[in-house]
Amino acid sequence: MSSPSPISASARQRRLEDGTHFIELSALPTRIRIGETDLEALTYDGTLPGPVITLNEGEAVRLAFHNALHAPTNLHLHGLQIPPQADDPHRVVAPGQTVTHAFELLPESAGTYWYHPHAHGRVTRQQWSGLAGALIVRGAPDRLPELAAASEHVLVLQDLSVEQGLPAPHAPMEWMSGKEGQHLLVNGQIHPVLEAATGLVRLRLINASVARYYHLAVPGHPLHLIGQDGSFLEAPQPVNTLLLSPGERADLLLQVPAAARLELHDLPYARSAHATPRAAATPLATLEVRGPQRPAHLPARLRPLRRLADADARPDRVVVFGASMDPPRFLVNGQSYDRHRIDLEVRQGSTEVWELRNPTRMDHPFHLHVFPFQVLTRNGVPEPFLAWRDVINLRAGETVRIALDFSRFSGDVMLHCHIAEHEDRGMMANVRVRPPEVTL
Ligand SMILES: [Cu+2]
């Protein structure tokens, strides 16, 4: 099968004289082809998904973002621990305008991130129309000999339905359930063939869909999780399947010492009590592994992580995701989003434990900007391994406790459900991180 390269284009980037990594990115309407269908999508730099931005931990970055759409938008650098002022979704970019995001990456920030629009009320339509791209931060663990020798693919997972040459419009019910597309896209293609060399194969997966969950497996082949969101794990963790809710990322290793043809599948998963899951697995991509027999040893250790709190730590506050009917609205702690209201206040320098509750009958992925967290327990069960997360799925009826690190910055950030429809319909809250108290 011949197809264009399923590897996304690289971003327009160069090194400035002072060493700063400079990147340019534009959002624009673009005519693209999905399978046999032509449509008018929205893209970054003319490709769906947008180009892969590759950065290095610790470096200074300037990113010039230009809006060539016919509507306001903005750019959110999802998961990056940078000052809130350098990634403020309240700031909207008018058509024709360019804004610059300037920041420094933290020393130990290697991981898998992504970028997408975040202008409140417009997110769903713009992201559904194609606006999303991968952002990779490389660091010391990437230079471990096992990882340096691995074949690596970044897989951006999106879905789309097309109607009359445009991304299909939402039906009223889809503003409640979250819209899922008929086409499952891996790097903008329906069921691509990805080539890799024998040995270790590394897959960085990004769920860039507005609402679809991916329940991933490679039948007959164990997976080893080495990273989640913007974090390495301390050591590889064997998993058979992996649930990836909207916004989540996973960094996986496959041991493939001899030539093989493997299938990446999306298994059935019911994310709502109202929905009937598909009965069968859907093939997402083929992994064609070629070459002579080669060892495929896993790295023993990846990166030490600091534990923020014990699993039995008491919560400092409670965040409840909810919904109401007539009119249908999505809520955080009983309230619909108001950009002028500060919903939670914390102090810079503090570590907090939050209890996240989802009493609704559907899953909601919780996301907090800028400040990472560690999962302590899910329904009282301690999380089996450490990772810094920025998205955690709350299953219907589930209670999850997390520990959050507010040491780095002060400023205003948002927490929200990462189902774009729910976020646009009010399931979002403003968090103010106050500067530390000055002692005279
Ligand atoms: Cu939700």
PDB file of C-alpha atoms in Angstrom, residues 77-257:
ATOM      1  CA  LEU A  77       0.316  24.635  24.891  1.00  0.00           C
ATOM      2  CA  HIS A  78      -1.302  21.728  26.658  1.00  0.00           C
ATOM      3  CA  GLY A  79       0.598  20.395  29.694  1.00  0.00           C
ATOM      4  CA  LEU A  80       3.632  22.681  29.589  1.00  0.00           C
ATOM      5  CA  GLN A  81       4.726  23.964  33.013  1.00  0.00           C
ATOM      6  CA  ILE A  82       5.269  27.571  31.992  1.00  0.00           C
ATOM      7  CA  PRO A  83       4.143  30.831  33.636  1.00  0.00           C
ATOM      8  CA  PRO A  84       0.350  31.238  33.274  1.00  0.00           C
ATOM      9  CA  GLN A  85       1.007  34.609  31.625  1.00  0.00           C
ATOM     10  CA  ALA A  86       2.839  32.840  28.753  1.00  0.00           C
ATOM     11  CA  ASP A  87      -0.176  30.640  28.024  1.00  0.00           C
ATOM     12  CA  ASP A  88      -3.310  32.593  28.907  1.00  0.00           C
ATOM     13  CA  PRO A  89      -6.449  31.212  27.211  1.00  0.00           C
ATOM     14  CA  HIS A  90      -8.352  34.389  28.180  1.00  0.00           C
ATOM     15  CA  ARG A  91      -6.234  36.136  25.549  1.00  0.00           C
ATOM     16  CA  VAL A  92      -7.945  35.701  22.206  1.00  0.00           C
ATOM     17  CA  VAL A  93      -6.156  36.327  18.903  1.00  0.00           C
ATOM     18  CA  ALA A  94      -8.197  38.267  16.330  1.00  0.00           C
ATOM     19  CA  PRO A  95      -8.061  37.264  12.649  1.00  0.00           C
ATOM     20  CA  GLY A  96      -4.863  38.621  11.079  1.00  0.00           C
ATOM     21  CA  GLN A  97      -3.099  39.057  14.446  1.00  0.00           C
ATOM     22  CA  THR A  98       0.140  37.442  15.634  1.00  0.00           C
ATOM     23  CA  VAL A  99       1.005  36.844  19.293  1.00  0.00           C
ATOM     24  CA  THR A 100       4.239  35.526  20.777  1.00  0.00           C
ATOM     25  CA  HIS A 101       4.489  33.003  23.587  1.00  0.00           C
ATOM     26  CA  ALA A 102       7.896  33.356  25.320  1.00  0.00           C
ATOM     27  CA  PHE A 103       8.954  30.932  28.044  1.00  0.00           C
ATOM     28  CA  GLU A 104      11.655  28.656  29.398  1.00  0.00           C
ATOM     29  CA  LEU A 105      11.121  24.943  29.764  1.00  0.00           C
ATOM     30  CA  LEU A 106      11.872  23.392  33.166  1.00  0.00           C
ATOM     31  CA  PRO A 107      14.990  21.194  33.450  1.00  0.00           C
ATOM     32  CA  GLU A 108      13.055  17.923  33.870  1.00  0.00           C
ATOM     33  CA  SER A 109      10.108  18.454  31.562  1.00  0.00           C
ATOM     34  CA  ALA A 110      10.723  15.820  28.873  1.00  0.00           C
ATOM     35  CA  GLY A 111       7.426  14.304  27.778  1.00  0.00           C
ATOM     36  CA  THR A 112       4.619  14.281  25.246  1.00  0.00           C
ATOM     37  CA  TYR A 113       2.508  17.420  24.981  1.00  0.00           C
ATOM     38  CA  TRP A 114       0.226  18.918  22.360  1.00  0.00           C
ATOM     39  CA  TYR A 115      -1.318  22.191  21.228  1.00  0.00           C
ATOM     40  CA  HIS A 116      -4.871  23.180  20.357  1.00  0.00           C
ATOM     41  CA  PRO A 117      -7.254  26.186  20.433  1.00  0.00           C
ATOM     42  CA  HIS A 118      -8.710  27.358  23.769  1.00  0.00           C
ATOM     43  CA  ALA A 119     -10.968  30.366  23.023  1.00  0.00           C
ATOM     44  CA  HIS A 120     -13.974  29.686  25.266  1.00  0.00           C
ATOM     45  CA  GLY A 121     -17.129  28.819  23.308  1.00  0.00           C
ATOM     46  CA  ARG A 122     -15.184  28.141  20.097  1.00  0.00           C
ATOM     47  CA  VAL A 123     -12.985  25.241  21.164  1.00  0.00           C
ATOM     48  CA  THR A 124     -15.265  22.403  20.061  1.00  0.00           C
ATOM     49  CA  ARG A 125     -15.872  23.632  16.536  1.00  0.00           C
ATOM     50  CA  GLN A 126     -12.238  24.589  15.896  1.00  0.00           C
ATOM     51  CA  GLN A 127     -10.710  21.430  17.346  1.00  0.00           C
ATOM     52  CA  TRP A 128     -13.319  19.227  15.648  1.00  0.00           C
ATOM     53  CA  SER A 129     -12.433  20.960  12.350  1.00  0.00           C
ATOM     54  CA  GLY A 130      -8.838  19.780  12.718  1.00  0.00           C
ATOM     55  CA  LEU A 131      -6.851  22.166  14.932  1.00  0.00           C
ATOM     56  CA  ALA A 132      -4.422  20.064  16.989  1.00  0.00           C
ATOM     57  CA  GLY A 133      -0.751  19.138  16.870  1.00  0.00           C
ATOM     58  CA  ALA A 134       1.967  17.319  18.807  1.00  0.00           C
ATOM     59  CA  LEU A 135       4.589  19.050  20.947  1.00  0.00           C
ATOM     60  CA  ILE A 136       7.471  16.871  22.127  1.00  0.00           C
ATOM     61  CA  VAL A 137       9.996  17.845  24.779  1.00  0.00           C
ATOM     62  CA  ARG A 138      13.129  15.717  24.697  1.00  0.00           C
ATOM     63  CA  GLY A 139      15.462  15.252  27.641  1.00  0.00           C
ATOM     64  CA  ALA A 140      17.966  13.066  29.437  1.00  0.00           C
ATOM     65  CA  PRO A 141      15.886   9.825  29.485  1.00  0.00           C
ATOM     66  CA  ASP A 142      15.521  10.036  25.693  1.00  0.00           C
ATOM     67  CA  ARG A 143      19.301   9.598  25.499  1.00  0.00           C
ATOM     68  CA  LEU A 144      19.301   6.259  27.358  1.00  0.00           C
ATOM     69  CA  PRO A 145      20.877   3.773  24.908  1.00  0.00           C
ATOM     70  CA  GLU A 146      17.695   1.658  24.685  1.00  0.00           C
ATOM     71  CA  LEU A 147      15.515   4.670  23.847  1.00  0.00           C
ATOM     72  CA  ALA A 148      18.066   6.292  21.554  1.00  0.00           C
ATOM     73  CA  ALA A 149      18.072   3.090  19.461  1.00  0.00           C
ATOM     74  CA  ALA A 150      14.256   2.714  19.358  1.00  0.00           C
ATOM     75  CA  SER A 151      12.131   3.423  16.260  1.00  0.00           C
ATOM     76  CA  GLU A 152       9.843   6.242  17.300  1.00  0.00           C
ATOM     77  CA  HIS A 153       6.452   7.381  16.019  1.00  0.00           C
ATOM     78  CA  VAL A 154       4.253  10.203  17.273  1.00  0.00           C
ATOM     79  CA  LEU A 155       0.607   9.218  16.751  1.00  0.00           C
ATOM     80  CA  VAL A 156      -1.975  11.996  16.903  1.00  0.00           C
ATOM     81  CA  LEU A 157      -5.441  10.433  17.263  1.00  0.00           C
ATOM     82  CA  GLN A 158      -8.355  12.450  15.879  1.00  0.00           C
ATOM     83  CA  ASP A 159     -11.788  11.636  14.524  1.00  0.00           C
ATOM     84  CA  LEU A 160     -13.975  13.389  11.999  1.00  0.00           C
ATOM     85  CA  SER A 161     -17.228  13.141  10.041  1.00  0.00           C
ATOM     86  CA  VAL A 162     -17.656  15.107   6.817  1.00  0.00           C
ATOM     87  CA  GLU A 163     -20.879  16.613   5.499  1.00  0.00           C
ATOM     88  CA  GLN A 164     -21.120  18.650   2.291  1.00  0.00           C
ATOM     89  CA  GLY A 165     -17.384  19.222   2.162  1.00  0.00           C
ATOM     90  CA  LEU A 166     -17.117  20.462   5.747  1.00  0.00           C
ATOM     91  CA  PRO A 167     -16.578  18.931   9.181  1.00  0.00           C
ATOM     92  CA  ALA A 168     -20.099  17.709  10.057  1.00  0.00           C
ATOM     93  CA  PRO A 169     -22.173  20.003  12.303  1.00  0.00           C
ATOM     94  CA  HIS A 170     -23.183  18.953  15.825  1.00  0.00           C
ATOM     95  CA  ALA A 171     -26.656  17.550  16.450  1.00  0.00           C
ATOM     96  CA  PRO A 172     -28.203  19.010  19.656  1.00  0.00           C
ATOM     97  CA  MET A 173     -27.663  15.759  21.601  1.00  0.00           C
ATOM     98  CA  GLU A 174     -23.980  15.753  20.633  1.00  0.00           C
ATOM     99  CA  TRP A 175     -23.490  18.884  22.743  1.00  0.00           C
ATOM    100  CA  MET A 176     -24.388  16.629  25.698  1.00  0.00           C
ATOM    101  CA  SER A 177     -22.668  13.382  24.727  1.00  0.00           C
ATOM    102  CA  GLY A 178     -19.641  14.815  22.912  1.00  0.00           C
ATOM    103  CA  LYS A 179     -19.345  14.286  19.170  1.00  0.00           C
ATOM    104  CA  GLU A 180     -17.541  11.249  17.772  1.00  0.00           C
ATOM    105  CA  GLY A 181     -16.522  11.043  14.123  1.00  0.00           C
ATOM    106  CA  GLN A 182     -17.086   8.336  11.591  1.00  0.00           C
ATOM    107  CA  HIS A 183     -13.434   8.402  10.479  1.00  0.00           C
ATOM    108  CA  LEU A 184     -10.714   7.458  12.959  1.00  0.00           C
ATOM    109  CA  LEU A 185      -7.560   9.322  11.986  1.00  0.00           C
ATOM    110  CA  VAL A 186      -3.987   8.494  12.918  1.00  0.00           C
ATOM    111  CA  ASN A 187      -1.821  11.438  11.859  1.00  0.00           C
ATOM    112  CA  GLY A 188      -4.632  12.545   9.552  1.00  0.00           C
ATOM    113  CA  GLN A 189      -4.962   9.192   7.791  1.00  0.00           C
ATOM    114  CA  ILE A 190      -7.446   6.364   7.962  1.00  0.00           C
ATOM    115  CA  HIS A 191      -5.633   3.208   9.020  1.00  0.00           C
ATOM    116  CA  PRO A 192      -2.064   4.117   7.971  1.00  0.00           C
ATOM    117  CA  VAL A 193       0.843   1.687   7.765  1.00  0.00           C
ATOM    118  CA  LEU A 194       3.693   2.795  10.028  1.00  0.00           C
ATOM    119  CA  GLU A 195       7.145   1.441   9.354  1.00  0.00           C
ATOM    120  CA  ALA A 196       9.617   0.619  12.083  1.00  0.00           C
ATOM    121  CA  ALA A 197      12.906  -1.216  12.486  1.00  0.00           C
ATOM    122  CA  THR A 198      13.218  -4.381  14.575  1.00  0.00           C
ATOM    123  CA  GLY A 199      14.169  -3.852  18.213  1.00  0.00           C
ATOM    124  CA  LEU A 200      12.311  -1.460  20.478  1.00  0.00           C
ATOM    125  CA  VAL A 201       9.408   0.443  18.927  1.00  0.00           C
ATOM    126  CA  ARG A 202       8.311   3.593  20.732  1.00  0.00           C
ATOM    127  CA  LEU A 203       4.822   5.021  20.214  1.00  0.00           C
ATOM    128  CA  ARG A 204       3.858   8.406  21.611  1.00  0.00           C
ATOM    129  CA  LEU A 205       0.060   8.554  21.519  1.00  0.00           C
ATOM    130  CA  ILE A 206      -1.949  11.758  21.841  1.00  0.00           C
ATOM    131  CA  ASN A 207      -5.728  11.792  22.141  1.00  0.00           C
ATOM    132  CA  ALA A 208      -6.539  14.983  20.217  1.00  0.00           C
ATOM    133  CA  SER A 209     -10.216  14.097  19.694  1.00  0.00           C
ATOM    134  CA  VAL A 210     -12.910  16.397  21.091  1.00  0.00           C
ATOM    135  CA  ALA A 211     -14.798  13.587  22.843  1.00  0.00           C
ATOM    136  CA  ARG A 212     -13.759  10.124  21.646  1.00  0.00           C
ATOM    137  CA  TYR A 213     -11.979   7.798  24.047  1.00  0.00           C
ATOM    138  CA  TYR A 214      -9.416   5.309  22.741  1.00  0.00           C
ATOM    139  CA  HIS A 215      -9.051   1.934  24.426  1.00  0.00           C
ATOM    140  CA  LEU A 216      -5.784   0.815  22.901  1.00  0.00           C
ATOM    141  CA  ALA A 217      -4.242  -2.609  22.484  1.00  0.00           C
ATOM    142  CA  VAL A 218      -1.881  -4.455  20.158  1.00  0.00           C
ATOM    143  CA  PRO A 219      -3.493  -7.926  20.196  1.00  0.00           C
ATOM    144  CA  GLY A 220      -1.108 -10.659  21.310  1.00  0.00           C
ATOM    145  CA  HIS A 221       1.604  -8.165  22.177  1.00  0.00           C
ATOM    146  CA  PRO A 222       2.377  -6.740  25.646  1.00  0.00           C
ATOM    147  CA  LEU A 223       2.907  -2.990  25.895  1.00  0.00           C
ATOM    148  CA  HIS A 224       5.280  -1.200  28.243  1.00  0.00           C
ATOM    149  CA  LEU A 225       4.222   2.200  29.457  1.00  0.00           C
ATOM    150  CA  ILE A 226       7.219   4.531  29.944  1.00  0.00           C
ATOM    151  CA  GLY A 227       5.485   7.885  30.143  1.00  0.00           C
ATOM    152  CA  GLN A 228       2.137   9.553  30.731  1.00  0.00           C
ATOM    153  CA  ASP A 229       1.293  13.137  29.735  1.00  0.00           C
ATOM    154  CA  GLY A 230       4.380  15.338  30.295  1.00  0.00           C
ATOM    155  CA  SER A 231       6.234  12.832  32.450  1.00  0.00           C
ATOM    156  CA  PHE A 232       8.409   9.791  32.274  1.00  0.00           C
ATOM    157  CA  LEU A 233       7.588   6.979  34.695  1.00  0.00           C
ATOM    158  CA  GLU A 234      10.350   5.788  37.029  1.00  0.00           C
ATOM    159  CA  ALA A 235      10.530   2.439  35.228  1.00  0.00           C
ATOM    160  CA  PRO A 236       8.603   0.715  32.390  1.00  0.00           C
ATOM    161  CA  GLN A 237       5.212  -0.688  33.469  1.00  0.00           C
ATOM    162  CA  PRO A 238       3.717  -3.637  31.562  1.00  0.00           C
ATOM    163  CA  VAL A 239       0.113  -3.060  30.404  1.00  0.00           C
ATOM    164  CA  ASN A 240      -2.175  -5.076  28.130  1.00  0.00           C
ATOM    165  CA  THR A 241      -4.570  -2.278  27.210  1.00  0.00           C
ATOM    166  CA  LEU A 242      -4.538   1.462  27.715  1.00  0.00           C
ATOM    167  CA  LEU A 243      -7.473   3.843  28.028  1.00  0.00           C
ATOM    168  CA  LEU A 244      -6.713   7.288  26.614  1.00  0.00           C
ATOM    169  CA  SER A 245      -9.354   9.944  27.342  1.00  0.00           C
ATOM    170  CA  PRO A 246      -9.409  13.283  25.443  1.00  0.00           C
ATOM    171  CA  GLY A 247      -6.245  15.280  26.149  1.00  0.00           C
ATOM    172  CA  GLU A 248      -4.285  12.353  27.637  1.00  0.00           C
ATOM    173  CA  ARG A 249      -0.965  11.095  26.230  1.00  0.00           C
ATOM    174  CA  ALA A 250       0.907   7.838  26.618  1.00  0.00           C
ATOM    175  CA  ASP A 251       4.472   6.888  25.771  1.00  0.00           C
ATOM    176  CA  LEU A 252       4.710   3.158  24.990  1.00  0.00           C
ATOM    177  CA  LEU A 253       7.430   0.661  24.136  1.00  0.00           C
ATOM    178  CA  LEU A 254       6.902  -2.553  22.167  1.00  0.00           C
ATOM    179  CA  GLN A 255       9.560  -5.248  22.102  1.00  0.00           C
ATOM    180  CA  VAL A 256       9.737  -6.486  18.514  1.00  0.00           C
ATOM    181  CA  PRO A 257      13.060  -8.352  18.075  1.00  0.00           C
TER     182      PRO A 257
END
